[in-house]
PDB file of C-alpha atoms in Angstrom:
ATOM      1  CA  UNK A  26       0.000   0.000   0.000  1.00 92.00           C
ATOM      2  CA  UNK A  27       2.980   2.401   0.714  1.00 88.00           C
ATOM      3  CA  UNK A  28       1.315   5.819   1.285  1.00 88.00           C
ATOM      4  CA  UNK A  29      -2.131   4.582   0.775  1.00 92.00           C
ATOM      5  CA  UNK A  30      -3.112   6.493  -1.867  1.00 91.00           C
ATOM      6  CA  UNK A  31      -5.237   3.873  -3.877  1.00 93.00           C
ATOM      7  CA  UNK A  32      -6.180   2.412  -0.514  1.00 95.00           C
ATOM      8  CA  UNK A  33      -7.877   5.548   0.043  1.00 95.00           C
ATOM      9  CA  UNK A  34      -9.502   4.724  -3.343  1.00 95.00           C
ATOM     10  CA  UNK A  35     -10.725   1.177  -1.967  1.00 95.00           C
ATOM     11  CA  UNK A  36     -11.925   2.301   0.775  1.00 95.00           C
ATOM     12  CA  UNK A  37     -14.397   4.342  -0.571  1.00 94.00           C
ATOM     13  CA  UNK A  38     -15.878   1.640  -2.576  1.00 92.00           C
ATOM     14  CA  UNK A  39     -16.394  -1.082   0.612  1.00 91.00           C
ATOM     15  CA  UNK A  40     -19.845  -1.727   1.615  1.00 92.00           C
ATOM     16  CA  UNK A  41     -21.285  -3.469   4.642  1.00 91.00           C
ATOM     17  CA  UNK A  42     -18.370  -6.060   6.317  1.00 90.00           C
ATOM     18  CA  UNK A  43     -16.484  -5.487   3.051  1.00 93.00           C
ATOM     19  CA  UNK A  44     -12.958  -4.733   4.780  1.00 95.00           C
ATOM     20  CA  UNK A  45      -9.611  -3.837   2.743  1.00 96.00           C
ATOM     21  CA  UNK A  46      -6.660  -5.771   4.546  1.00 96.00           C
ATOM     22  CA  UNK A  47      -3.398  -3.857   3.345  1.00 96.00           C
ATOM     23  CA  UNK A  48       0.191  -6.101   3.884  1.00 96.00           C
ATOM     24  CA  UNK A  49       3.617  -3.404   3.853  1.00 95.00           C
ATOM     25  CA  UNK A  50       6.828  -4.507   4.740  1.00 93.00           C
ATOM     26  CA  UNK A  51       8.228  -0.922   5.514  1.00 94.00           C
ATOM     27  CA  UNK A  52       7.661  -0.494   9.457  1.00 94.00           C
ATOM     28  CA  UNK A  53       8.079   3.026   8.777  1.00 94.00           C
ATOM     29  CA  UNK A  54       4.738   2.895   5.994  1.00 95.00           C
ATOM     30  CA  UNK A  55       2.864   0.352   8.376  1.00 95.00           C
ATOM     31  CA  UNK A  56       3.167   2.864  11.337  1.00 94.00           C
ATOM     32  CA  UNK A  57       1.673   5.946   9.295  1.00 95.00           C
ATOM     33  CA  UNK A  58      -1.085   3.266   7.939  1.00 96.00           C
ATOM     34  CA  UNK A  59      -1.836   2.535  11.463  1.00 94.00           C
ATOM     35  CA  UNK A  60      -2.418   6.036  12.915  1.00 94.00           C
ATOM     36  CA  UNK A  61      -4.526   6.673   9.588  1.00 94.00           C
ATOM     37  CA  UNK A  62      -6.871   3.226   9.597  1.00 94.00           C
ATOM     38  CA  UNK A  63      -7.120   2.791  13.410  1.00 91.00           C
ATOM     39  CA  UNK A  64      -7.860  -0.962  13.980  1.00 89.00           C
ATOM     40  CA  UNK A  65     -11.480  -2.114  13.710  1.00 88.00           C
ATOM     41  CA  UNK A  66     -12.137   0.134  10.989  1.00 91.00           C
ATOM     42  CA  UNK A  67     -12.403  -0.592   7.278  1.00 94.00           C
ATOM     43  CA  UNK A  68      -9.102  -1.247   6.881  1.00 96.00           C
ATOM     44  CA  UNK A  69      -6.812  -4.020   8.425  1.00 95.00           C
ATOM     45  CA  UNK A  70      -2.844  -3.181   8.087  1.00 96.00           C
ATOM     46  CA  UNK A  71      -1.270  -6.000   7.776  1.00 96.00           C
ATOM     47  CA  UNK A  72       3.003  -5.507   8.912  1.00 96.00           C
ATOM     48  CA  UNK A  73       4.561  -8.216   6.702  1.00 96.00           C
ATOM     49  CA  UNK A  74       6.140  -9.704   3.667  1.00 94.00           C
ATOM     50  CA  UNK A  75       3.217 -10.671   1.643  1.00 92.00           C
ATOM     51  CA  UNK A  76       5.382 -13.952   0.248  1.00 93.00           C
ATOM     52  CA  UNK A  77       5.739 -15.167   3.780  1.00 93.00           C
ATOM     53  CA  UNK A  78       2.297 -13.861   5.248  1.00 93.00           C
ATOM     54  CA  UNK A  79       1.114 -15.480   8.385  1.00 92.00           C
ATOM     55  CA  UNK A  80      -1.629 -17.891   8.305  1.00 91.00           C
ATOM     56  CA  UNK A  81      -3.770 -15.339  10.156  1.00 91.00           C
ATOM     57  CA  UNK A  82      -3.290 -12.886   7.493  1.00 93.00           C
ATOM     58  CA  UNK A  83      -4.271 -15.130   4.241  1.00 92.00           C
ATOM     59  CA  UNK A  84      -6.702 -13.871   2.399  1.00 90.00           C
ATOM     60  CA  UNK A  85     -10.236 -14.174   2.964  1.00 90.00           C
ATOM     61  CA  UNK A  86     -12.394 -16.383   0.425  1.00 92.00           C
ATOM     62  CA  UNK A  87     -13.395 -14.295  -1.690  1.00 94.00           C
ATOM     63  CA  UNK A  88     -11.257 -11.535  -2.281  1.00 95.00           C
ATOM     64  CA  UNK A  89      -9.946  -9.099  -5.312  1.00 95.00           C
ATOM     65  CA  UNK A  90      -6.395  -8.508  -5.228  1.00 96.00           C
ATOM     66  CA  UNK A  91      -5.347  -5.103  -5.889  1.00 96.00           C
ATOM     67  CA  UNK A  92      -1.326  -4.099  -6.405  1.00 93.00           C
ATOM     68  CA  UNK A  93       1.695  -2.660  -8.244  1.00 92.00           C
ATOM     69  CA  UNK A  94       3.865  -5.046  -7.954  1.00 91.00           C
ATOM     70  CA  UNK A  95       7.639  -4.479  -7.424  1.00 85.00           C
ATOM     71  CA  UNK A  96       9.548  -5.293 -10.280  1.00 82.00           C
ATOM     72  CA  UNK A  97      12.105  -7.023  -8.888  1.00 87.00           C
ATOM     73  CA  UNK A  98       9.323  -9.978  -7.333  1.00 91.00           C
ATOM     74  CA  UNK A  99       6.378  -9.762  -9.588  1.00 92.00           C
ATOM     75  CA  UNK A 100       6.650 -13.265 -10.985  1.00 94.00           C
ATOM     76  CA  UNK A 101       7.308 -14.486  -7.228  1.00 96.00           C
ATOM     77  CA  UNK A 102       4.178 -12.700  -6.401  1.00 95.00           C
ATOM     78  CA  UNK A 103       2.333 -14.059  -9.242  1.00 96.00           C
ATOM     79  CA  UNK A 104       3.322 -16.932  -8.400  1.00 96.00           C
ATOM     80  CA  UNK A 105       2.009 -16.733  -4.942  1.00 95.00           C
ATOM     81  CA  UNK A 106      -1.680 -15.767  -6.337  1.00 96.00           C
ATOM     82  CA  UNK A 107      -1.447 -18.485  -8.697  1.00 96.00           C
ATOM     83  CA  UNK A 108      -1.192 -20.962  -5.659  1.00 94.00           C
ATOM     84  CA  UNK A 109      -4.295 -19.403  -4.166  1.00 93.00           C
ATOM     85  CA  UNK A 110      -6.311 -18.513  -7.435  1.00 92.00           C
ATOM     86  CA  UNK A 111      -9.780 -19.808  -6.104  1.00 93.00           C
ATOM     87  CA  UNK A 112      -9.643 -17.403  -3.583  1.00 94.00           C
ATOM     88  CA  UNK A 113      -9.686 -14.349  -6.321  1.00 94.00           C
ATOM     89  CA  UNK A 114     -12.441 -13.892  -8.402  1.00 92.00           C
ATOM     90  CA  UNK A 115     -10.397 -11.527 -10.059  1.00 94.00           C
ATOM     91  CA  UNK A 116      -7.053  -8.928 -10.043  1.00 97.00           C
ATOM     92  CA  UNK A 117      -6.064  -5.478 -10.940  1.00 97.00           C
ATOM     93  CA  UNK A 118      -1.957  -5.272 -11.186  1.00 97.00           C
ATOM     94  CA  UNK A 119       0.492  -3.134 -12.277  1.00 96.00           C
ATOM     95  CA  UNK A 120       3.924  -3.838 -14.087  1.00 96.00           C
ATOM     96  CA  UNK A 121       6.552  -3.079 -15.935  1.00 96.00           C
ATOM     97  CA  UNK A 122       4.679  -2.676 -19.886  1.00 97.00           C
ATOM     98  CA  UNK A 123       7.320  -5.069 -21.082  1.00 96.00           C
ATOM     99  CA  UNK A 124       6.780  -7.833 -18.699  1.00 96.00           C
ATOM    100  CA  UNK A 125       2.825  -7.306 -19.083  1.00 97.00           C
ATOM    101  CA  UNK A 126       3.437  -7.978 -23.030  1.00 97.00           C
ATOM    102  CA  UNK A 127       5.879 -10.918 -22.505  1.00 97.00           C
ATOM    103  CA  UNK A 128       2.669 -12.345 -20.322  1.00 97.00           C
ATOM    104  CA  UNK A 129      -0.234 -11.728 -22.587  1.00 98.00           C
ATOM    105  CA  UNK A 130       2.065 -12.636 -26.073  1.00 97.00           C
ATOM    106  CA  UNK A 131       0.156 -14.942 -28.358  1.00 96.00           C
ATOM    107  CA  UNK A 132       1.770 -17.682 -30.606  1.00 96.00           C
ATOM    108  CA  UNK A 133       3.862 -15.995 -33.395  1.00 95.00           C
ATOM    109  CA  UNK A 134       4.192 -12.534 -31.302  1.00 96.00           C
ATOM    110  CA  UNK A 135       8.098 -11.627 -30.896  1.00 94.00           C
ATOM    111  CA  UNK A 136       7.023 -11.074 -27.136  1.00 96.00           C
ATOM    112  CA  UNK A 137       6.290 -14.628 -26.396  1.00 97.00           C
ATOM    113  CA  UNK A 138       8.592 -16.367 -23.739  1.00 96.00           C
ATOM    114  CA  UNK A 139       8.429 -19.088 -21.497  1.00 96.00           C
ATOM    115  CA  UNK A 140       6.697 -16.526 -19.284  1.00 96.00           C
ATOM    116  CA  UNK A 141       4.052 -16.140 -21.731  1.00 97.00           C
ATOM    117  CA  UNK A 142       3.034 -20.045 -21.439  1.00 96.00           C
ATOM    118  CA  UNK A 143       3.648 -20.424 -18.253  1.00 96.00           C
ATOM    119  CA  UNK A 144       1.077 -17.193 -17.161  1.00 97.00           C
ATOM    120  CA  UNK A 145      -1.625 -18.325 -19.655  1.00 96.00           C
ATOM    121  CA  UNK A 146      -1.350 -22.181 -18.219  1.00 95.00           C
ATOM    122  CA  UNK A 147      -2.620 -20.143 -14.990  1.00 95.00           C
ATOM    123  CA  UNK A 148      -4.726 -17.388 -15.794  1.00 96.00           C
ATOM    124  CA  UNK A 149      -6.168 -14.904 -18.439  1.00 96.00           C
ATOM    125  CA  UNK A 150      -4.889 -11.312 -18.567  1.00 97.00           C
ATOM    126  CA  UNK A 151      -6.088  -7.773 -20.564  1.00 98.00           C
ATOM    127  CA  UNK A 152      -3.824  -4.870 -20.836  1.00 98.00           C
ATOM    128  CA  UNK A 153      -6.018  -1.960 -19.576  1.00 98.00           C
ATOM    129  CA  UNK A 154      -3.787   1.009 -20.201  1.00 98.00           C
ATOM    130  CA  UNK A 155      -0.163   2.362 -19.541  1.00 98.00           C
ATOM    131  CA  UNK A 156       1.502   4.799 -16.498  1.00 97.00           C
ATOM    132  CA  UNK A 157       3.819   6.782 -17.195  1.00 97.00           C
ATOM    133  CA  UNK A 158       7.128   7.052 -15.032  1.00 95.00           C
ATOM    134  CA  UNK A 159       6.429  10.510 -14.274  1.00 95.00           C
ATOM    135  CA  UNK A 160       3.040   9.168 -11.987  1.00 92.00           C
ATOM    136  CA  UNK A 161       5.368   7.750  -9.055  1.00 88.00           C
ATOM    137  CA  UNK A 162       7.900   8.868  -6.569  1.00 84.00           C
ATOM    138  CA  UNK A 163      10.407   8.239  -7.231  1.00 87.00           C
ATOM    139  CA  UNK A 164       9.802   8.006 -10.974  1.00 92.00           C
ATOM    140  CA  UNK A 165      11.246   4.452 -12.422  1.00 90.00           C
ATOM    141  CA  UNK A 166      12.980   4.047 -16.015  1.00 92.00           C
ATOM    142  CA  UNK A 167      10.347   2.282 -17.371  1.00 94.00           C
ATOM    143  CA  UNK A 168       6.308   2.736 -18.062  1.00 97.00           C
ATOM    144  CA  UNK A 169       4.027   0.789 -16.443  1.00 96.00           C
ATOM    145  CA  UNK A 170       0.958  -1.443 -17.134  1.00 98.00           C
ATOM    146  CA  UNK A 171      -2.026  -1.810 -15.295  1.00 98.00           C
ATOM    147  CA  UNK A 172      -3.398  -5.249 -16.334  1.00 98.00           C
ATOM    148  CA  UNK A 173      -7.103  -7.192 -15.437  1.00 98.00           C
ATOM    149  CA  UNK A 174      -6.231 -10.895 -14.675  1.00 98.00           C
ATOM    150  CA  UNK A 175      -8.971 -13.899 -14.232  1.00 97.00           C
ATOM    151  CA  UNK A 176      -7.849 -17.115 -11.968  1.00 95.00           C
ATOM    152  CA  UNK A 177      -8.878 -19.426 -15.017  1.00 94.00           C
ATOM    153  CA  UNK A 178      -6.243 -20.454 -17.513  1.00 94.00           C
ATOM    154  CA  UNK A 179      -6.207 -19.536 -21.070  1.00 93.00           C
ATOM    155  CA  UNK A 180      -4.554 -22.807 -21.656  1.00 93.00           C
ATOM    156  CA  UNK A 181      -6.360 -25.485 -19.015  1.00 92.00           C
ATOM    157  CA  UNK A 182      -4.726 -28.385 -18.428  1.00 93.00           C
ATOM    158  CA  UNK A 183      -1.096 -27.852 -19.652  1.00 94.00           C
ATOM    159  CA  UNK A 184       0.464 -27.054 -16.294  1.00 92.00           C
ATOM    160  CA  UNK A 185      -0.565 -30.524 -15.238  1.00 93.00           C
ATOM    161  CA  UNK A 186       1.431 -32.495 -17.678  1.00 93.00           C
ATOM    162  CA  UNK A 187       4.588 -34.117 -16.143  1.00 91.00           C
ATOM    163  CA  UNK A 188       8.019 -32.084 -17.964  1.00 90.00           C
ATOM    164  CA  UNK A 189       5.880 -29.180 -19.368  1.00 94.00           C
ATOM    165  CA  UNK A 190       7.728 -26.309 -17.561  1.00 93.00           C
ATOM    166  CA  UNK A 191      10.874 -28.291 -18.457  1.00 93.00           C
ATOM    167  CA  UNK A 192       9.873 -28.357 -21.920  1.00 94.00           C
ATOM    168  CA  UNK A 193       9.435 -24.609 -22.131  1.00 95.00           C
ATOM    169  CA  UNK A 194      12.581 -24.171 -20.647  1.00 95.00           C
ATOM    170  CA  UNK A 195      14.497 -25.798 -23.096  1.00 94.00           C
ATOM    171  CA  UNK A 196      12.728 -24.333 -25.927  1.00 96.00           C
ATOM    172  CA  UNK A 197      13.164 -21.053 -25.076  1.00 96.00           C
ATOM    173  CA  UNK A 198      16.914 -21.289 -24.376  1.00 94.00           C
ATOM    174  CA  UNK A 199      17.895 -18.889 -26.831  1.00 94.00           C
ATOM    175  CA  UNK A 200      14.443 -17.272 -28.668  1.00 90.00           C
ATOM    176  CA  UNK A 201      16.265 -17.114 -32.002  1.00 92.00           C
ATOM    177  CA  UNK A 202      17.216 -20.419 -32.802  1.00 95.00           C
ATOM    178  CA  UNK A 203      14.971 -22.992 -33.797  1.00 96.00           C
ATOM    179  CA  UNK A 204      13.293 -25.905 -31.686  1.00 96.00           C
ATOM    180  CA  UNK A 205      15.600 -28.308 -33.301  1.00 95.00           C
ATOM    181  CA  UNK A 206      18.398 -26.709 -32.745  1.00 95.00           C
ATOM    182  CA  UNK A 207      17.593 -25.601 -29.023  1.00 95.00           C
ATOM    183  CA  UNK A 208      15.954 -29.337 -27.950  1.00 94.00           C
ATOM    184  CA  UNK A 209      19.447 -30.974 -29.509  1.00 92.00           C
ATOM    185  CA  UNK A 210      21.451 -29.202 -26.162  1.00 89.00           C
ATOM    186  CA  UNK A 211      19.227 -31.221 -23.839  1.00 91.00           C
ATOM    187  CA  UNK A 212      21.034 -34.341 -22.511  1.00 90.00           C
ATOM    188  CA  UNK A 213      18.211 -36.001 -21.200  1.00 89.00           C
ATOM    189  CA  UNK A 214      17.077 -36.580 -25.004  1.00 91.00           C
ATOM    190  CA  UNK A 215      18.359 -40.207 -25.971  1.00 90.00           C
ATOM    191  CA  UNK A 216      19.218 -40.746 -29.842  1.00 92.00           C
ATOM    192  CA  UNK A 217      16.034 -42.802 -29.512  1.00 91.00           C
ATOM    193  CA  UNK A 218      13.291 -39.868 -27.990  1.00 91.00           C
ATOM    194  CA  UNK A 219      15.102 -37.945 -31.002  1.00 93.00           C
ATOM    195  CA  UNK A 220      14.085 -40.396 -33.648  1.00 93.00           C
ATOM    196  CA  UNK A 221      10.568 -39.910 -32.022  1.00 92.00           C
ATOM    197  CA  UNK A 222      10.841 -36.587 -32.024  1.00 92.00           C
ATOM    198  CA  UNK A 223      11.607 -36.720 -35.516  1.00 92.00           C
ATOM    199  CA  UNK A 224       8.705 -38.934 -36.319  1.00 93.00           C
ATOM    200  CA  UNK A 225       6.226 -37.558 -34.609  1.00 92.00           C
ATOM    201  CA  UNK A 226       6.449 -33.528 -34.250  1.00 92.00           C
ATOM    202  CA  UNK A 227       8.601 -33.392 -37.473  1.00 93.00           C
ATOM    203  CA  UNK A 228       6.110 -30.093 -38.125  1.00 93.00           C
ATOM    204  CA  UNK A 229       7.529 -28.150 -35.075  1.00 94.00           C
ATOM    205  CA  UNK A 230      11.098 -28.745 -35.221  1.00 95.00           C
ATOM    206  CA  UNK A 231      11.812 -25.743 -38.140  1.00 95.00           C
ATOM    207  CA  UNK A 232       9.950 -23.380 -35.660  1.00 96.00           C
ATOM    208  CA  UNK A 233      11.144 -21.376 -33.196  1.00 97.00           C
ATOM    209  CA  UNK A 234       9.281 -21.684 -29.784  1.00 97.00           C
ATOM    210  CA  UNK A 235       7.554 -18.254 -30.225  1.00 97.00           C
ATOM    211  CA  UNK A 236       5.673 -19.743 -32.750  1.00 97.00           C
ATOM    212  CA  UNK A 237       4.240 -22.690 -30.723  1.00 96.00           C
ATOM    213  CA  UNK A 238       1.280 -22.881 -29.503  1.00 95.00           C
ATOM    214  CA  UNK A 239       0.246 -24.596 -26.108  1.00 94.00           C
ATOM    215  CA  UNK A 240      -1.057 -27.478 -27.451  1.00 93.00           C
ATOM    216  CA  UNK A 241       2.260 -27.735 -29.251  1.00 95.00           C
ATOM    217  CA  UNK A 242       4.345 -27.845 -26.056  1.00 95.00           C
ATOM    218  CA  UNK A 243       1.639 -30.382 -24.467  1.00 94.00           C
ATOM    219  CA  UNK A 244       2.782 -32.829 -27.871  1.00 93.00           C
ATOM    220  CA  UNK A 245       6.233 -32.123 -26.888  1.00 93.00           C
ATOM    221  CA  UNK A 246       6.129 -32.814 -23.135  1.00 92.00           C
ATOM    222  CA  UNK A 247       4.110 -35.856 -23.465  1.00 91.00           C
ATOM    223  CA  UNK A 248       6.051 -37.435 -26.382  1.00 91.00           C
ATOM    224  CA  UNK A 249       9.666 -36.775 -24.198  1.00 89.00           C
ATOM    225  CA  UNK A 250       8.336 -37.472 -20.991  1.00 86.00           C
ATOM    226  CA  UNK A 251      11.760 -35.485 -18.947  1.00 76.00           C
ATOM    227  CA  UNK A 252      10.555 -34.408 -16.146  1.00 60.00           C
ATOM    228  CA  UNK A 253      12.025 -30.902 -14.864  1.00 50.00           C
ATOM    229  CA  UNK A 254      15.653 -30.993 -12.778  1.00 43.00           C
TER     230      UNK A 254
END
């Protein structure tokens, strides 16, 4: 929440037992929280590190999740909503516009990465509109995107198969060779799975992973079978 400034936002939108529970790090943020959202009020400050919350402070079923996430940690955060996605019917994020276009990247876009799968194996996402540096304090190198995400994969099922992040990986080694040529540097790939490979996803090989789609990987993963060291 830092200063609270879309807090303040939030709070005018709570209705009945609708509460907005705030988690900072900063003691020195949580202290001027405090003093402004005195406890039993609308708002419940929260003084931790929202990747190692305690169970006392885990979000409430249901609840909208509301942030701009730190650059450094916003696929460790993702990942953390990911692991709790039934809990949020929905969330409102910022980040930087680059990572936000790596995310949402379709097959064929020169965006797409191993982030891109791995986010739509999780959830759907829709760039809502861009923030310039000049909006914070201090203002960062980069613009910003504020982006809608939905707890329901674009692509169900493919973070279940065995090898599939693996897979990705591998792929996506280096983003301008092709699959052939970035699957031959994995050792776990016997001359045999090769000859498979050859056989059976002889279409894919001449591409490069950007151009994949996710039922492409799923072929991939399930025909190797290597499971992710």
């Amino acid at each position: 929440p830092g200063k609270g400034l879309i807090t303040e936002r939030l709070v005018e939108k709570v209705e009945g037992r609708e509460r907005v529970w705030v988690v900072e790090k900063d003691s020195r943020m949580v202290g001027m929280l405090k003093q402004k959202y005195p406890t039993g009020g609308k708002v419940r400050v929260i003084f931790a590190d929202v990747l190692n919350l305690p169970e006392d402070a885990e979000p409430p079923n249901p609840s909208w999740l509301v942030g701009n996430l730190p650059f450094g940690i916003g696929h460790a955060i993702l990942t953390w909503a990911f692991a709790r996605g039934n809990r949020f019917p929905g969330a409102i994020l910022t980040l930087q516009r680059e990572v936000v276009r790596r995310l949402l990247a379709a097959p064929g876009d020169s965006d797409r990465g191993a982030s891109s799968v791995w986010f739509q194996s999780h959830a759907r996402g829709q760039a809502l509109f861009d923030i310039p540096p000049r909006a914070f304090h201090p203002p960062p190198r980069v613009t910003s995107t504020v982006m809608w995400v939905e707890f329901t994969p674009t692509t169900p099922g493919l973070k279940e198969i065995p090898g599939i992040e693996y897979i990705v990986h591998r792929a996506f080694a280096q983003k301008r060779k092709t699959l052939a040529n970035n699957l031959r540097a994995v050792p776990e790939i016997t001359p045999d799975k090769w000859e498979a490979l050859k056989s059976e996803c002889f279409d894919l090989l001449t591409l490069r992973a950007e151009q994949l789609s996710a039922a492409d990987f799923a072929r991939l993963a399930k025909l190797l079978g290597l499971m992710q060291v």
